[in-house]
Amino acid sequence: MIVATQLDQQCVNTIRFLSVDMVQKANSGHPGLPLGAAPMAYVLWTRWLRYNPKNPHWFNRDRFVLSAGHGSALLYSLLHLTGYDLSLDDIKQFRQWGSKAPGHPERGHTPGVETTTGPLGQGFGNAVGMAIAEAQLAACYNRPGHALIDHHTFAIVSDGDLMEGVSSEAASLAGHLKLGKLTCLYDDNYVTLSAGTDISFTENRALRFEAYGWHTISVADGNDVEAIDAALAAAYAETARPSLILVRTHIGFGSPEQDSFKAHGSALGVDDVRKTKQTLGWPTEPDFLIPDEALAHFREAVVRGAQDEAAWNDRMSAYTKAFPDMAEELRYRLRDELPSGWDTDIPVFDADAKGLATRDASGKVMNAIAPKLHALTGGSADLDPSTKTALKGMGDFNPPLLKNADKQGSDSAGWSYAGRNLHFGVREHAMGAIVNGLAAHGGFIPYGSTFLIFSDYMRPSIRLAALMGLHVVHVFTHDSIAVGEDGPTHQPVEQLAGLRAIPDLIVIRPGDANETAVAWRVALETPNRPVLLVLTRQALPTLDRSRYAAADGLRRGAYVLSDAQNGKPDLILIASGSEVALVVAAQQKLLAEKIQVRIVSMPSWELFDAQPLEYCNAVLPPAVGARLAVEAGVSQGWHRYVGSRGDVLAVDRFGASAPGALVMREYGFTVDTVCARAKALLVG
């Protein structure tokens, strides 16, 4: 074992035993990773990572992601030691109620935590997104002599991270994109939660990443701080490829359970903590010991960070004088604010019985917004011709070195890191994690797009976006069995219900082109929650808003689109998306039979549920029990809105392969069926 100095050794062990004591006091947590990975973390945080502990949000800081979030005690030790607002008392409350040191790192909860990690592989994908963010902002705003955006992204990743499919997707894309400012330190300890990696993970990880286009470096001894430092220097110097540093570590280093899966996820126990401290030459008392020399060394980060930020502020001042318009635009982006006039060109769609697919309306709205809202950046999982999410004239984000390399059928004209169209390839899960990384980085309102059915591939990332309160927009098209001939594999049925079950996610399924325009306004004006737009493949009538209520009612989640002629409805028809036009047609037929009908468009349960009770009761009067909800998805959840006397026309089985209109008809989505089901509610 090689350690450069006595101070280095003392600092490494300070990290180790703050982490071990934290886990032991809680009698819960993961001591194995901190014991093994402390040297690499120490070198990174004291020699390479640029950050300001007194201002965790300084924009030009390097980003650090602990993708192996189960090792959170390691991160909390680093945050406390380097001077973030995380006290010793805070970390003594590790994993306890109300603690600033929860079981896995949570963005927005603990100062200095860049992204919420724990579900393995997610942090890896987030880090790729952060590296994309830095590259795009640098390409857009840096000018000769004004390198305003210039920082790196680092991550510590584990065997579990590299086994998860999302990391494979993200690593493949990162290699293609040549993200030279991304470095991942791999805690290569040969052990997972349940056993050694020999039972499940024996591939050559270095060759795998080289095949992706990564630069790889191996460090044979994870305790050799100088070798780790040299590897980081080599990674820093490699500007054309992301770097993976494979550091051979030992889980639970120094403990009786070293190199055993038993060190992964349980407190060592009082006796083994004592033995571990003795083995590594650390005092057995007191717990949570921080030697003065070690603390002073770590706290140099406070002075260094303040100096780095001050120097950057000077650069920002010089940049503002030289490029005032770009500086103002950048400030809007960094504050996640919408610039004045961003929405002036959003179209208003004329009434049209033939209408427009809401995916097409969405594409028109996006392209009306994009020239004035530079933060809007994103793409699709190889589906932008179908999801209509390409930003025309905004360029493609791809390595400038590939310019004109169109031998495989790609038109690479306009490729650069300044491009705003991201091509994720057929990598839905990586797309979700990457757009989360863009949002967590700051400076972007990112979007990702695919078919609604494939949201299943992205659910972990969508859930984490909601947990973090990230400003992310998902555009999901091909929203129902009306997809048609592709059949049940491609026809979403249960997806809407599953997405609506995620707390703090706003799901919006607009009913026509003008509702789609308002949905985009809501998505962009909602800064602290992800918004998911669910759009049609098929054309929908654009309602005549001189006859029907204004589409702005979408902001409240549900609104009275058309009321009974006498203002006293006998029954209420409720619908979202493509089924709104269906219930509008049914209203006319029922009216001919002297039945007074209210139509409620309900594009978003979440927005509606947030309204005052008075408004909800005004839209759905408790006295009117005859209510029929109509939606081409499972009925789950709708009964809360129709009540005990109501009914739901839904799809509680898989779809079928046939032309979309025929499938809808066979599944009962016709005017006659709606009318029959509605009238049946009046009989009782």
XYZ file of C-alpha atoms in Angstrom:
684
model
C 0.000 0.000 0.000
C 1.423 3.395 -0.993
C 0.290 6.604 0.676
C 1.993 9.873 -0.191
C 2.162 11.509 3.227
C 1.107 10.986 6.798
C -1.427 13.779 6.354
C -2.915 12.038 3.336
C -3.263 8.837 5.356
C -4.853 10.716 8.238
C -7.341 12.444 5.932
C -8.291 9.212 4.188
C -8.915 7.519 7.528
C -10.894 10.508 8.758
C -13.297 9.974 5.844
C -13.401 6.252 6.521
C -14.196 6.439 10.183
C -16.627 9.332 10.069
C -18.529 7.114 7.632
C -18.168 3.965 9.741
C -19.234 5.759 12.931
C -22.177 7.302 11.100
C -23.415 3.893 9.972
C -22.742 2.279 13.333
C -24.630 4.953 15.287
C -27.623 4.532 12.994
C -27.146 0.745 13.015
C -28.076 1.044 9.359
C -26.247 1.818 6.154
C -23.370 0.765 3.934
C -19.868 0.936 5.430
C -18.142 -1.155 2.774
C -17.901 1.428 0.007
C -16.583 4.314 2.176
C -13.865 2.090 3.629
C -12.711 1.045 0.173
C -13.310 4.199 -1.865
C -12.132 6.849 0.614
C -8.681 7.294 -1.014
C -10.076 8.037 -4.479
C -12.673 10.380 -3.001
C -10.003 12.157 -0.968
C -7.748 12.745 -3.971
C -10.632 13.963 -6.115
C -12.069 16.332 -3.519
C -8.795 17.847 -2.354
C -6.761 17.990 -5.582
C -9.090 18.122 -8.586
C -12.709 18.978 -7.838
C -13.542 22.705 -7.990
C -16.386 23.785 -5.722
C -17.298 26.408 -3.155
C -18.682 24.888 0.064
C -20.155 28.248 1.089
C -22.056 28.543 -2.181
C -23.052 25.072 -3.375
C -24.869 26.645 -6.333
C -21.888 28.505 -7.809
C -22.543 27.778 -11.449
C -19.064 27.023 -12.780
C -18.343 24.414 -10.113
C -17.390 20.920 -11.118
C -20.250 18.467 -10.664
C -19.763 15.400 -8.498
C -22.188 12.491 -8.632
C -22.086 9.590 -6.197
C -23.840 7.182 -8.519
C -23.278 4.441 -5.956
C -25.688 6.271 -3.689
C -25.767 3.511 -1.087
C -22.330 4.819 -0.048
C -23.920 8.100 1.047
C -21.939 8.181 4.292
C -18.839 8.800 2.173
C -20.425 11.870 0.575
C -21.737 13.244 3.865
C -18.273 12.897 5.396
C -16.766 14.845 2.494
C -19.423 17.545 2.658
C -18.924 18.079 6.389
C -15.133 17.999 6.237
C -14.868 20.450 3.334
C -17.155 23.007 4.952
C -20.636 22.608 3.537
C -23.658 23.356 5.701
C -23.745 19.836 7.104
C -22.696 19.795 10.740
C -21.248 17.004 12.812
C -24.566 16.829 14.650
C -26.294 16.448 11.275
C -24.230 13.449 10.275
C -24.670 11.918 13.716
C -28.366 11.805 12.763
C -27.636 9.766 9.643
C -30.777 7.987 8.384
C -32.966 9.384 11.173
C -36.262 11.251 10.939
C -35.763 14.796 9.665
C -32.023 14.315 9.150
C -30.061 16.302 6.560
C -28.183 13.043 5.965
C -30.810 10.612 4.612
C -30.120 7.021 3.649
C -29.330 7.886 0.034
C -28.272 11.327 -1.260
C -31.195 13.616 -2.052
C -30.889 16.714 -4.216
C -32.376 19.783 -2.544
C -32.285 18.121 0.858
C -28.573 18.139 1.634
C -26.346 21.075 0.575
C -23.809 19.931 -1.992
C -25.762 16.951 -3.298
C -26.112 17.448 -7.047
C -28.590 14.676 -7.794
C -30.634 12.034 -6.006
C -28.985 8.641 -6.342
C -29.437 5.151 -5.018
C -31.264 3.337 -7.826
C -28.108 2.085 -9.475
C -27.093 3.456 -12.841
C -29.222 6.576 -12.534
C -26.371 8.766 -11.305
C -24.195 7.542 -14.167
C -26.846 8.698 -16.645
C -27.284 11.992 -14.767
C -23.536 12.600 -15.009
C -23.668 12.120 -18.781
C -26.464 14.695 -18.891
C -24.405 17.136 -16.834
C -21.453 16.732 -19.182
C -23.723 17.374 -22.167
C -25.029 20.483 -20.409
C -21.536 21.890 -19.877
C -20.519 21.190 -23.462
C -23.637 22.801 -24.917
C -23.441 25.926 -22.766
C -19.718 26.317 -23.462
C -20.280 26.012 -27.208
C -23.127 28.530 -27.122
C -21.645 31.200 -24.856
C -17.853 30.953 -24.657
C -15.913 33.307 -26.889
C -12.176 33.710 -27.525
C -10.651 35.067 -24.345
C -13.898 34.457 -22.438
C -14.059 30.835 -21.279
C -17.040 31.487 -19.045
C -18.387 27.930 -18.960
C -15.548 25.554 -18.151
C -16.053 22.762 -15.665
C -15.897 18.989 -15.384
C -18.242 16.239 -14.270
C -16.981 13.466 -12.012
C -18.762 10.386 -10.708
C -17.964 7.470 -8.446
C -19.630 4.365 -9.831
C -19.872 0.793 -8.603
C -20.178 -2.702 -10.031
C -23.937 -2.412 -9.623
C -24.008 0.845 -11.584
C -22.147 -0.734 -14.481
C -24.400 -3.791 -14.474
C -27.593 -1.770 -14.843
C -28.746 -1.342 -18.425
C -29.228 2.394 -18.097
C -25.482 2.883 -17.626
C -24.740 0.855 -20.756
C -27.089 3.046 -22.759
C -25.652 6.244 -21.295
C -22.029 5.134 -21.663
C -22.566 4.239 -25.308
C -23.983 7.673 -26.041
C -21.304 9.480 -24.013
C -18.585 7.738 -26.006
C -20.247 8.665 -29.286
C -20.544 12.281 -28.140
C -16.863 12.413 -27.099
C -17.616 14.028 -23.759
C -14.040 14.680 -22.721
C -14.948 16.504 -19.516
C -16.651 13.460 -18.004
C -14.657 11.197 -15.691
C -16.028 8.187 -13.827
C -14.059 6.602 -10.998
C -15.023 2.938 -10.845
C -14.948 1.364 -7.382
C -13.750 -1.968 -8.761
C -13.961 -4.118 -5.634
C -15.177 -7.418 -7.135
C -18.104 -7.611 -4.674
C -21.839 -6.896 -4.882
C -24.585 -7.011 -2.264
C -25.044 -10.776 -2.269
C -21.737 -12.258 -3.405
C -18.543 -11.730 -5.341
C -18.778 -10.546 -8.942
C -17.421 -13.899 -10.099
C -20.967 -15.289 -10.050
C -22.495 -12.637 -12.322
C -20.097 -9.991 -13.662
C -16.911 -11.273 -15.247
C -16.741 -9.245 -18.452
C -13.703 -7.065 -19.159
C -15.047 -3.681 -18.146
C -12.106 -1.749 -19.559
C -12.490 -3.304 -23.016
C -16.227 -2.760 -22.880
C -15.799 0.951 -22.258
C -13.047 1.236 -24.832
C -15.512 -0.234 -27.329
C -17.928 2.527 -26.351
C -15.235 5.064 -27.220
C -14.017 5.806 -23.700
C -10.497 6.416 -22.459
C -9.723 3.849 -19.739
C -7.062 3.856 -17.023
C -6.422 1.171 -14.424
C -5.136 1.801 -10.905
C -3.914 -1.440 -9.372
C -4.008 -0.308 -5.739
C -6.993 1.701 -4.574
C -4.980 2.976 -1.590
C -2.242 4.487 -3.762
C -3.240 8.138 -3.708
C -0.440 9.187 -6.055
C -1.483 6.626 -8.654
C -5.070 7.844 -8.354
C -3.853 11.419 -8.730
C -1.874 10.507 -11.849
C -4.915 8.751 -13.316
C -7.053 11.820 -12.733
C -4.380 13.964 -14.379
C -4.442 11.677 -17.415
C -8.239 11.824 -17.540
C -8.138 15.607 -17.253
C -5.728 15.793 -20.157
C -7.904 13.571 -22.381
C -10.281 16.042 -24.022
C -11.695 13.943 -26.857
C -13.072 11.005 -24.873
C -14.813 10.455 -21.533
C -12.633 8.601 -19.045
C -13.238 5.555 -16.890
C -10.691 5.056 -14.122
C -10.849 1.485 -12.869
C -9.599 1.607 -9.287
C -8.964 -1.799 -7.704
C -10.372 -1.366 -4.227
C -11.374 -3.633 -1.351
C -14.872 -3.383 0.037
C -14.795 -2.924 3.814
C -11.057 -2.246 3.694
C -9.373 -2.953 7.002
C -12.417 -4.562 8.578
C -12.851 -8.229 9.516
C -15.306 -8.425 6.610
C -12.913 -6.987 4.001
C -13.589 -8.362 0.491
C -16.856 -9.961 1.650
C -20.378 -9.069 0.602
C -21.126 -8.925 4.333
C -19.415 -5.515 4.414
C -21.817 -4.065 1.860
C -25.047 -3.141 3.591
C -24.929 -3.592 7.352
C -23.270 -1.793 10.239
C -20.045 -3.534 11.203
C -21.011 -3.902 14.854
C -19.257 -2.471 17.889
C -16.549 -5.113 18.047
C -15.734 -5.004 14.344
C -15.649 -1.200 14.339
C -13.052 -1.369 17.108
C -11.028 -4.014 15.246
C -11.143 -2.000 12.024
C -9.861 1.112 13.754
C -7.075 -0.885 15.353
C -6.094 -2.454 12.046
C -5.829 0.935 10.339
C -4.127 2.630 13.307
C -7.076 4.826 14.257
C -7.992 5.670 17.862
C -10.898 3.553 19.083
C -12.242 6.516 21.062
C -13.888 8.897 20.653
C -16.343 8.201 17.879
C -16.626 10.793 15.098
C -13.005 11.827 15.607
C -11.729 14.572 13.289
C -8.046 15.431 13.876
C -7.334 19.155 13.731
C -4.679 18.742 11.029
C -7.036 16.783 8.805
C -9.874 19.246 9.259
C -7.615 22.183 8.466
C -6.493 20.447 5.275
C -10.037 19.705 4.160
C -11.232 23.207 5.023
C -8.719 24.695 2.606
C -11.561 24.042 0.176
C -13.437 27.005 1.646
C -10.704 29.503 0.766
C -9.946 27.844 -2.537
C -13.618 27.754 -3.505
C -14.168 31.411 -2.626
C -11.169 32.360 -4.751
C -12.354 30.270 -7.683
C -15.814 31.781 -7.548
C -14.449 35.321 -7.215
C -12.243 34.799 -10.253
C -15.229 33.470 -12.177
C -17.349 36.446 -11.146
C -14.630 38.702 -12.551
C -14.773 36.754 -15.803
C -18.542 37.107 -15.804
C -18.223 40.872 -15.392
C -15.786 41.098 -18.278
C -18.036 38.884 -20.382
C -21.052 41.061 -19.605
C -19.219 44.153 -20.812
C -18.078 42.445 -23.988
C -21.301 40.548 -24.783
C -24.183 42.160 -22.870
C -27.002 40.492 -24.800
C -25.571 37.001 -24.482
C -24.810 37.604 -20.814
C -28.413 38.573 -20.160
C -29.666 35.524 -22.043
C -27.336 33.284 -20.047
C -28.498 34.794 -16.758
C -32.092 33.916 -17.595
C -30.995 30.357 -18.199
C -28.964 30.103 -15.024
C -31.920 31.391 -12.976
C -34.340 29.008 -14.737
C -36.475 31.988 -15.695
C -38.499 32.545 -18.826
C -37.380 35.593 -20.832
C -39.824 38.348 -21.615
C -41.915 37.594 -24.684
C -41.028 33.907 -24.781
C -44.629 32.966 -25.587
C -45.656 35.686 -28.027
C -45.498 33.417 -31.064
C -47.418 30.461 -29.667
C -50.089 29.777 -32.278
C -53.829 29.890 -31.746
C -55.412 27.163 -33.826
C -58.552 27.855 -35.827
C -61.589 25.640 -35.438
C -61.317 22.684 -37.756
C -63.551 19.621 -37.844
C -60.788 17.581 -39.479
C -58.308 18.944 -37.008
C -54.788 18.092 -36.094
C -53.031 15.380 -34.131
C -51.938 16.791 -30.810
C -48.388 15.577 -31.572
C -48.442 17.859 -34.628
C -49.844 20.755 -32.631
C -47.134 20.188 -30.049
C -44.426 20.330 -32.701
C -45.767 23.622 -34.006
C -45.852 25.080 -30.492
C -42.317 23.903 -29.695
C -40.935 25.482 -32.828
C -42.768 28.725 -32.147
C -41.230 28.879 -28.671
C -37.697 27.654 -29.396
C -36.221 30.784 -31.053
C -36.902 32.853 -27.927
C -36.411 30.191 -25.263
C -32.831 29.020 -25.675
C -33.045 26.814 -22.597
C -35.436 24.481 -24.424
C -33.198 21.603 -25.495
C -33.889 17.921 -25.981
C -34.769 15.179 -28.354
C -36.189 11.736 -28.770
C -35.249 8.085 -28.588
C -34.816 7.881 -32.380
C -38.415 8.963 -32.949
C -38.464 12.700 -33.671
C -40.104 12.242 -37.109
C -42.983 10.533 -35.281
C -43.081 12.559 -32.052
C -42.643 15.860 -33.946
C -40.097 17.108 -31.430
C -37.249 18.292 -33.678
C -36.400 21.980 -33.219
C -36.016 23.211 -36.780
C -32.898 25.200 -37.539
C -31.481 24.713 -34.040
C -28.739 22.268 -35.018
C -27.850 18.833 -33.731
C -25.798 18.281 -30.593
C -22.970 16.089 -31.794
C -19.187 16.198 -31.784
C -17.811 18.892 -34.106
C -15.119 16.410 -35.189
C -17.814 14.361 -36.929
C -18.822 17.223 -39.189
C -19.499 16.000 -42.730
C -18.991 12.393 -41.635
C -22.148 11.261 -43.366
C -20.947 7.958 -44.773
C -23.653 6.010 -42.961
C -26.576 8.012 -44.217
C -26.549 10.855 -41.705
C -26.572 14.467 -42.745
C -24.049 15.888 -40.279
C -24.222 19.470 -41.521
C -24.800 21.717 -38.548
C -23.392 19.251 -36.026
C -21.750 20.930 -33.060
C -21.994 21.029 -29.300
C -24.081 24.187 -29.712
C -26.903 22.207 -31.314
C -30.133 21.932 -29.333
C -31.467 18.701 -30.822
C -30.217 15.708 -28.860
C -30.242 12.350 -30.601
C -30.502 9.725 -27.882
C -30.781 6.749 -30.207
C -32.983 3.875 -29.114
C -32.066 4.451 -25.478
C -35.211 5.473 -23.604
C -33.903 4.867 -20.101
C -30.675 6.748 -20.731
C -32.722 9.573 -22.218
C -34.703 9.890 -18.996
C -31.582 9.911 -16.829
C -29.743 12.310 -19.141
C -32.519 14.905 -19.266
C -32.600 14.716 -15.462
C -28.882 15.478 -15.508
C -29.432 18.452 -17.809
C -32.069 19.851 -15.474
C -29.997 19.202 -12.345
C -27.004 20.898 -13.948
C -28.985 24.067 -14.591
C -29.399 26.296 -17.605
C -31.860 24.042 -19.401
C -35.510 23.171 -19.687
C -34.846 19.763 -21.200
C -37.327 17.474 -22.890
C -37.304 13.857 -23.921
C -39.687 12.129 -26.266
C -40.877 8.679 -27.236
C -44.114 6.716 -27.593
C -46.231 6.485 -24.448
C -45.871 2.702 -24.353
C -42.104 3.064 -23.924
C -42.474 5.249 -20.856
C -42.198 1.909 -19.069
C -38.506 1.854 -19.990
C -38.118 5.280 -18.361
C -40.162 4.973 -15.209
C -37.256 5.032 -12.721
C -35.925 8.246 -14.254
C -39.367 9.853 -14.376
C -39.913 8.950 -10.730
C -36.571 10.476 -9.728
C -37.342 13.670 -11.653
C -40.513 13.980 -9.582
C -38.654 13.204 -6.361
C -36.091 15.919 -7.136
C -38.599 18.457 -8.428
C -36.727 18.852 -11.716
C -37.989 21.078 -14.503
C -38.210 18.368 -17.163
C -40.780 17.935 -19.933
C -41.601 14.535 -21.399
C -43.458 14.392 -24.705
C -45.141 11.013 -25.116
C -47.100 10.385 -28.301
C -49.099 7.487 -29.776
C -51.194 7.583 -26.643
C -53.859 4.880 -26.948
C -55.273 1.863 -28.738
C -55.928 4.259 -31.627
C -52.300 3.563 -32.592
C -53.928 0.745 -34.530
C -52.079 -1.774 -36.645
C -48.961 -2.020 -34.477
C -51.155 -3.871 -32.037
C -51.123 -4.448 -28.276
C -47.325 -4.353 -27.922
C -47.428 -0.695 -28.961
C -50.827 0.340 -27.638
C -50.581 1.893 -24.165
C -53.346 0.818 -21.823
C -52.097 0.913 -18.223
C -49.378 3.541 -18.731
C -51.513 6.599 -17.934
C -52.642 5.130 -14.631
C -49.100 4.161 -13.721
C -47.717 7.605 -14.468
C -50.531 9.336 -12.606
C -49.580 7.274 -9.552
C -46.176 8.998 -9.297
C -46.308 11.793 -6.682
C -45.439 15.305 -7.875
C -45.544 14.389 -11.560
C -47.978 16.414 -13.649
C -49.559 14.366 -16.441
C -51.462 16.302 -19.109
C -53.456 14.692 -21.913
C -54.814 17.593 -23.997
C -57.995 17.235 -26.024
C -57.185 19.357 -29.053
C -54.554 21.645 -30.568
C -55.380 24.651 -28.390
C -55.318 22.605 -25.199
C -51.929 21.361 -26.365
C -50.658 24.923 -26.631
C -51.830 25.670 -23.096
C -50.287 22.414 -21.886
C -46.909 23.599 -23.160
C -47.384 26.889 -21.332
C -48.060 25.000 -18.111
C -45.046 22.763 -18.676
C -42.696 25.687 -19.163
C -44.164 27.823 -16.393
C -43.917 25.065 -13.762
C -40.312 25.244 -12.534
C -40.202 22.676 -9.754
C -42.045 19.651 -11.131
C -41.670 17.467 -14.192
C -44.543 17.662 -16.661
C -45.537 14.869 -18.996
C -47.519 15.604 -22.156
C -49.535 12.705 -23.597
C -50.350 13.246 -27.255
C -52.178 11.563 -30.117
C -50.963 10.089 -33.334
C -54.333 10.590 -35.022
C -55.961 13.897 -35.915
C -58.491 15.364 -33.471
C -61.048 18.069 -34.236
C -59.909 21.529 -33.200
C -62.843 22.775 -31.179
C -64.539 26.065 -31.972
C -63.731 28.076 -28.871
C -66.450 30.584 -29.678
C -68.894 27.755 -28.887
C -66.868 26.011 -26.206
C -64.980 27.264 -23.177
C -61.476 28.658 -23.642
C -58.657 26.122 -23.686
C -56.955 28.046 -20.902
C -59.232 26.099 -18.574
C -56.634 23.345 -18.897
C -54.538 25.217 -16.335
C -56.973 24.058 -13.661
C -56.785 20.437 -14.713
C -60.494 20.110 -15.548
C -63.060 22.619 -16.688
C -66.593 22.840 -18.000
C -66.109 22.701 -21.737
C -69.813 22.826 -22.550
C -72.652 23.079 -20.069
C -76.241 21.938 -20.126
C -78.466 24.387 -21.944
C -80.414 25.143 -18.792
C -77.342 25.133 -16.565
C -78.756 22.139 -14.668
C -77.143 18.980 -16.023
C -78.850 15.628 -15.740
C -75.503 13.950 -16.227
C -71.845 14.808 -16.714
C -69.573 13.370 -19.378
C -65.881 13.581 -18.478
C -63.045 12.865 -20.888
C -59.407 13.525 -21.661
C -57.421 13.644 -24.881
C -58.942 12.143 -27.995
C -62.111 11.162 -26.157
C -63.097 14.804 -25.590
C -64.312 15.103 -29.169
C -66.245 11.860 -28.701
C -68.199 13.100 -25.676
C -68.831 16.432 -27.403
C -70.521 14.524 -30.229
C -72.443 12.416 -27.708
C -73.696 15.559 -25.986
C -75.364 16.678 -29.189
C -77.151 13.363 -29.624
C -78.309 13.310 -26.002
C -79.514 16.880 -26.262
C -81.740 15.800 -29.158
C -83.334 13.420 -26.669
C -83.909 16.296 -24.204
C -81.148 15.135 -21.862
C -79.194 17.973 -20.330
C -75.474 17.159 -20.428
C -72.381 18.889 -19.085
C -69.058 18.148 -20.793
C -65.968 18.317 -18.625
C -62.562 18.201 -20.240
C -60.139 16.721 -17.693
C -56.639 16.735 -19.183
C -54.798 16.619 -15.842
C -55.848 14.969 -12.608
C -52.915 16.513 -10.758
C -53.780 20.082 -11.719
C -57.442 19.508 -10.898
C -56.711 17.973 -7.515
C -54.682 21.062 -6.611
C -57.706 23.347 -7.048
C -59.821 24.628 -4.153
C -62.712 22.388 -3.171
C -65.177 25.082 -4.236
C -63.857 24.981 -7.788
C -63.855 21.174 -7.929
C -67.460 21.073 -6.720
C -68.432 23.713 -9.256
C -67.057 21.580 -12.084
C -68.353 18.267 -10.695
C -71.368 19.175 -8.512
C -71.876 16.564 -5.782
C -75.617 16.671 -6.470
C -75.093 15.291 -9.977
C -74.290 11.634 -9.433
C -74.809 10.498 -13.019
C -71.278 10.806 -14.376
C -69.549 8.901 -17.142
C -65.791 9.131 -17.619
C -64.464 8.186 -21.047
C -60.788 7.453 -21.638
C -58.976 4.945 -23.846
C -56.913 3.499 -21.001
C -57.534 1.428 -17.898
C -60.324 2.601 -15.622
C -58.138 2.578 -12.528
C -58.411 5.877 -10.694
C -61.407 7.297 -12.540
C -63.906 6.124 -9.937
C -62.826 8.879 -7.562
C -64.246 11.377 -10.064
C -67.393 9.547 -11.152
C -68.434 8.488 -7.646
C -70.523 5.530 -6.555
C -73.339 6.287 -9.019
C -71.069 6.835 -12.003
C -69.457 4.667 -14.664
C -66.249 4.525 -16.676
C -65.908 3.635 -20.354
C -62.316 2.470 -20.498
C -59.946 -0.222 -21.773
C -59.325 -2.804 -19.063
C -57.634 -5.280 -21.367
C -54.883 -5.215 -23.976
C -55.456 -3.746 -27.410
C -55.585 -5.381 -30.822
C -53.959 -5.062 -34.222
C -56.214 -3.364 -36.785
C -56.732 0.126 -38.172
C -56.973 2.542 -35.258
C -60.492 3.759 -35.944
C -61.709 0.170 -36.126
C -60.017 -0.784 -32.857
C -61.613 2.206 -31.116
C -65.011 1.266 -32.479
C -64.684 -2.388 -31.485
C -63.680 -1.344 -27.976
C -66.822 0.734 -27.609
C -65.511 4.239 -28.192
C -68.461 5.360 -30.288
C -71.168 7.969 -29.846
C -73.822 5.283 -29.563
C -71.981 3.430 -26.811
C -71.296 6.615 -24.862
C -74.963 7.591 -25.096
C -76.167 4.147 -24.042
C -73.825 4.006 -21.050
C -74.787 7.541 -20.074
C -78.536 6.945 -20.284
C -78.184 3.802 -18.209
C -76.987 6.027 -15.358
C -80.228 8.008 -15.503
C -82.484 4.985 -15.187
C -81.538 4.353 -11.591
